C-alpha cells in the first residue's frame, strides 16, 4: 500500500497530512527532537525519521520498502525536509545513536542546543 505523506510548517505548528485527508498538527514547541539520516550529506532515499514529542509520544515516518536503489527525486525531497525542519524548529545536529545506526535506522539526533 502506498501512502502520500505531506509535511509542512507554519509559524507555530508542524503538520502531517496522510493521503490528502488525515491532517494532524503539532505545536513546534512540543517537538523535543528527531532522529533522521543525515540527508544533507548522504544521498539516501530510504525514509527513517522519528520525531519525539515532549509528552513522550513518537511520530514515525518510515519506508516499508527496502530497495537499495536510490530515488534521486525522493533523496532531494528528504534533504529539503531535513534542512527545513532544522531551520523551522531551530534544531542542530547533536549526536549519533550507535544502536539506531546498527539497526540501519536514521541515527542522527537533531534538537535544540542548550
PDB file of C-alpha atoms in Angstrom:
ATOM      1  CA  UNK A   1       0.000   0.000   0.000  1.00  0.00           C
ATOM      2  CA  UNK A   2       1.380   3.380  -0.983  1.00  0.00           C
ATOM      3  CA  UNK A   3       0.837   6.411   1.215  1.00  0.00           C
ATOM      4  CA  UNK A   4       1.396  10.016   0.336  1.00  0.00           C
ATOM      5  CA  UNK A   5       2.644  11.987   3.313  1.00  0.00           C
ATOM      6  CA  UNK A   6       2.853  15.776   3.198  1.00  0.00           C
ATOM      7  CA  UNK A   7       4.647  17.616   5.984  1.00  0.00           C
ATOM      8  CA  UNK A   8       4.793  21.362   6.386  1.00  0.00           C
ATOM      9  CA  UNK A   9       5.297  24.134   8.898  1.00  0.00           C
ATOM     10  CA  UNK A  10       3.711  27.462   9.669  1.00  0.00           C
ATOM     11  CA  UNK A  11       4.738  29.976  12.296  1.00  0.00           C
ATOM     12  CA  UNK A  12       3.625  27.870  15.290  1.00  0.00           C
ATOM     13  CA  UNK A  13       2.763  24.378  14.050  1.00  0.00           C
ATOM     14  CA  UNK A  14       4.108  21.298  12.285  1.00  0.00           C
ATOM     15  CA  UNK A  15       1.548  19.485  10.104  1.00  0.00           C
ATOM     16  CA  UNK A  16       1.403  15.936   8.762  1.00  0.00           C
ATOM     17  CA  UNK A  17      -1.183  15.039   6.171  1.00  0.00           C
ATOM     18  CA  UNK A  18      -1.711  11.423   5.098  1.00  0.00           C
ATOM     19  CA  UNK A  19      -3.335  10.650   1.752  1.00  0.00           C
ATOM     20  CA  UNK A  20      -4.874  14.137   1.448  1.00  0.00           C
ATOM     21  CA  UNK A  21      -7.326  13.567   4.273  1.00  0.00           C
ATOM     22  CA  UNK A  22      -5.880  12.939   7.720  1.00  0.00           C
ATOM     23  CA  UNK A  23      -4.353  16.232   8.896  1.00  0.00           C
ATOM     24  CA  UNK A  24      -2.572  16.258  12.240  1.00  0.00           C
ATOM     25  CA  UNK A  25      -0.933  19.307  13.746  1.00  0.00           C
ATOM     26  CA  UNK A  26       1.607  19.625  16.497  1.00  0.00           C
ATOM     27  CA  UNK A  27       2.990  22.696  18.217  1.00  0.00           C
ATOM     28  CA  UNK A  28       6.598  23.263  17.219  1.00  0.00           C
ATOM     29  CA  UNK A  29       7.419  23.801  20.892  1.00  0.00           C
ATOM     30  CA  UNK A  30       6.118  20.277  21.666  1.00  0.00           C
ATOM     31  CA  UNK A  31       8.790  18.696  19.465  1.00  0.00           C
ATOM     32  CA  UNK A  32      11.820  17.878  21.601  1.00  0.00           C
ATOM     33  CA  UNK A  33      13.902  16.485  18.736  1.00  0.00           C
ATOM     34  CA  UNK A  34      14.053  13.949  15.940  1.00  0.00           C
ATOM     35  CA  UNK A  35      16.161  11.106  14.606  1.00  0.00           C
ATOM     36  CA  UNK A  36      16.907  11.040  10.912  1.00  0.00           C
ATOM     37  CA  UNK A  37      19.546  10.049   8.428  1.00  0.00           C
ATOM     38  CA  UNK A  38      21.908  12.892   7.573  1.00  0.00           C
ATOM     39  CA  UNK A  39      20.124  13.546   4.288  1.00  0.00           C
ATOM     40  CA  UNK A  40      22.189  16.704   3.788  1.00  0.00           C
ATOM     41  CA  UNK A  41      25.474  14.835   3.467  1.00  0.00           C
ATOM     42  CA  UNK A  42      24.422  11.333   2.389  1.00  0.00           C
ATOM     43  CA  UNK A  43      22.237  10.761  -0.644  1.00  0.00           C
ATOM     44  CA  UNK A  44      19.629   8.354   0.652  1.00  0.00           C
ATOM     45  CA  UNK A  45      16.008   7.852  -0.337  1.00  0.00           C
ATOM     46  CA  UNK A  46      15.004   5.454   2.447  1.00  0.00           C
ATOM     47  CA  UNK A  47      12.775   7.301   4.916  1.00  0.00           C
ATOM     48  CA  UNK A  48      13.659   6.830   8.577  1.00  0.00           C
ATOM     49  CA  UNK A  49      12.513   9.770  10.678  1.00  0.00           C
ATOM     50  CA  UNK A  50      11.337   9.548  14.273  1.00  0.00           C
ATOM     51  CA  UNK A  51      10.012  12.750  15.826  1.00  0.00           C
ATOM     52  CA  UNK A  52       9.978  12.834  19.632  1.00  0.00           C
ATOM     53  CA  UNK A  53       7.294  14.891  21.368  1.00  0.00           C
ATOM     54  CA  UNK A  54       7.654  16.361  24.854  1.00  0.00           C
ATOM     55  CA  UNK A  55       4.698  14.234  26.058  1.00  0.00           C
ATOM     56  CA  UNK A  56       6.731  11.064  25.366  1.00  0.00           C
ATOM     57  CA  UNK A  57       4.952  10.102  22.152  1.00  0.00           C
ATOM     58  CA  UNK A  58       6.720   9.494  18.844  1.00  0.00           C
ATOM     59  CA  UNK A  59       5.794  10.214  15.244  1.00  0.00           C
ATOM     60  CA  UNK A  60       7.404   7.631  12.978  1.00  0.00           C
ATOM     61  CA  UNK A  61       7.842   8.250   9.278  1.00  0.00           C
ATOM     62  CA  UNK A  62       9.421   5.101   7.843  1.00  0.00           C
ATOM     63  CA  UNK A  63       9.540   3.321   4.491  1.00  0.00           C
ATOM     64  CA  UNK A  64       8.465  -0.277   4.258  1.00  0.00           C
ATOM     65  CA  UNK A  65      10.372  -0.699   1.009  1.00  0.00           C
ATOM     66  CA  UNK A  66      13.930  -1.966   1.383  1.00  0.00           C
ATOM     67  CA  UNK A  67      15.046  -1.153  -2.153  1.00  0.00           C
ATOM     68  CA  UNK A  68      18.771  -0.458  -2.418  1.00  0.00           C
ATOM     69  CA  UNK A  69      18.224   1.777  -5.474  1.00  0.00           C
ATOM     70  CA  UNK A  70      18.385   5.484  -4.712  1.00  0.00           C
ATOM     71  CA  UNK A  71      15.446   7.525  -5.961  1.00  0.00           C
ATOM     72  CA  UNK A  72      17.170  10.843  -6.725  1.00  0.00           C
ATOM     73  CA  UNK A  73      13.969  12.914  -6.532  1.00  0.00           C
ATOM     74  CA  UNK A  74      12.966  11.401  -3.194  1.00  0.00           C
ATOM     75  CA  UNK A  75      16.513  11.924  -1.851  1.00  0.00           C
ATOM     76  CA  UNK A  76      16.260  15.593  -2.842  1.00  0.00           C
ATOM     77  CA  UNK A  77      12.912  15.933  -1.005  1.00  0.00           C
ATOM     78  CA  UNK A  78      14.354  14.306   2.123  1.00  0.00           C
ATOM     79  CA  UNK A  79      17.345  16.640   2.032  1.00  0.00           C
ATOM     80  CA  UNK A  80      14.982  19.622   1.746  1.00  0.00           C
ATOM     81  CA  UNK A  81      12.866  18.266   4.632  1.00  0.00           C
ATOM     82  CA  UNK A  82      15.915  17.997   6.899  1.00  0.00           C
ATOM     83  CA  UNK A  83      17.141  21.496   6.080  1.00  0.00           C
ATOM     84  CA  UNK A  84      13.660  22.990   6.539  1.00  0.00           C
ATOM     85  CA  UNK A  85      12.914  21.095   9.768  1.00  0.00           C
ATOM     86  CA  UNK A  86      16.197  22.181  11.329  1.00  0.00           C
ATOM     87  CA  UNK A  87      15.525  25.801  10.395  1.00  0.00           C
ATOM     88  CA  UNK A  88      11.832  25.860  11.414  1.00  0.00           C
ATOM     89  CA  UNK A  89      12.457  24.133  14.757  1.00  0.00           C
ATOM     90  CA  UNK A  90      15.773  25.859  15.442  1.00  0.00           C
ATOM     91  CA  UNK A  91      17.459  22.440  15.744  1.00  0.00           C
ATOM     92  CA  UNK A  92      21.031  21.359  15.113  1.00  0.00           C
ATOM     93  CA  UNK A  93      22.801  18.025  14.897  1.00  0.00           C
ATOM     94  CA  UNK A  94      23.566  16.871  18.457  1.00  0.00           C
ATOM     95  CA  UNK A  95      24.923  13.316  18.218  1.00  0.00           C
ATOM     96  CA  UNK A  96      24.637   9.927  16.563  1.00  0.00           C
ATOM     97  CA  UNK A  97      22.923   6.950  18.231  1.00  0.00           C
ATOM     98  CA  UNK A  98      25.032   3.844  17.592  1.00  0.00           C
ATOM     99  CA  UNK A  99      22.190   1.384  18.325  1.00  0.00           C
ATOM    100  CA  UNK A 100      19.932   3.029  15.736  1.00  0.00           C
ATOM    101  CA  UNK A 101      22.869   3.016  13.316  1.00  0.00           C
ATOM    102  CA  UNK A 102      23.384  -0.746  13.794  1.00  0.00           C
ATOM    103  CA  UNK A 103      19.644  -1.245  13.161  1.00  0.00           C
ATOM    104  CA  UNK A 104      20.035   0.776   9.927  1.00  0.00           C
ATOM    105  CA  UNK A 105      17.672   3.482  11.148  1.00  0.00           C
ATOM    106  CA  UNK A 106      18.152   7.226  10.982  1.00  0.00           C
ATOM    107  CA  UNK A 107      20.661   7.631  13.797  1.00  0.00           C
ATOM    108  CA  UNK A 108      21.389  11.366  13.781  1.00  0.00           C
ATOM    109  CA  UNK A 109      19.697  13.209  16.657  1.00  0.00           C
ATOM    110  CA  UNK A 110      18.611  16.790  15.966  1.00  0.00           C
ATOM    111  CA  UNK A 111      17.438  19.038  18.765  1.00  0.00           C
ATOM    112  CA  UNK A 112      17.880  22.482  20.305  1.00  0.00           C
ATOM    113  CA  UNK A 113      21.368  23.048  21.620  1.00  0.00           C
ATOM    114  CA  UNK A 114      21.089  24.028  25.260  1.00  0.00           C
TER     115      UNK A 114
END
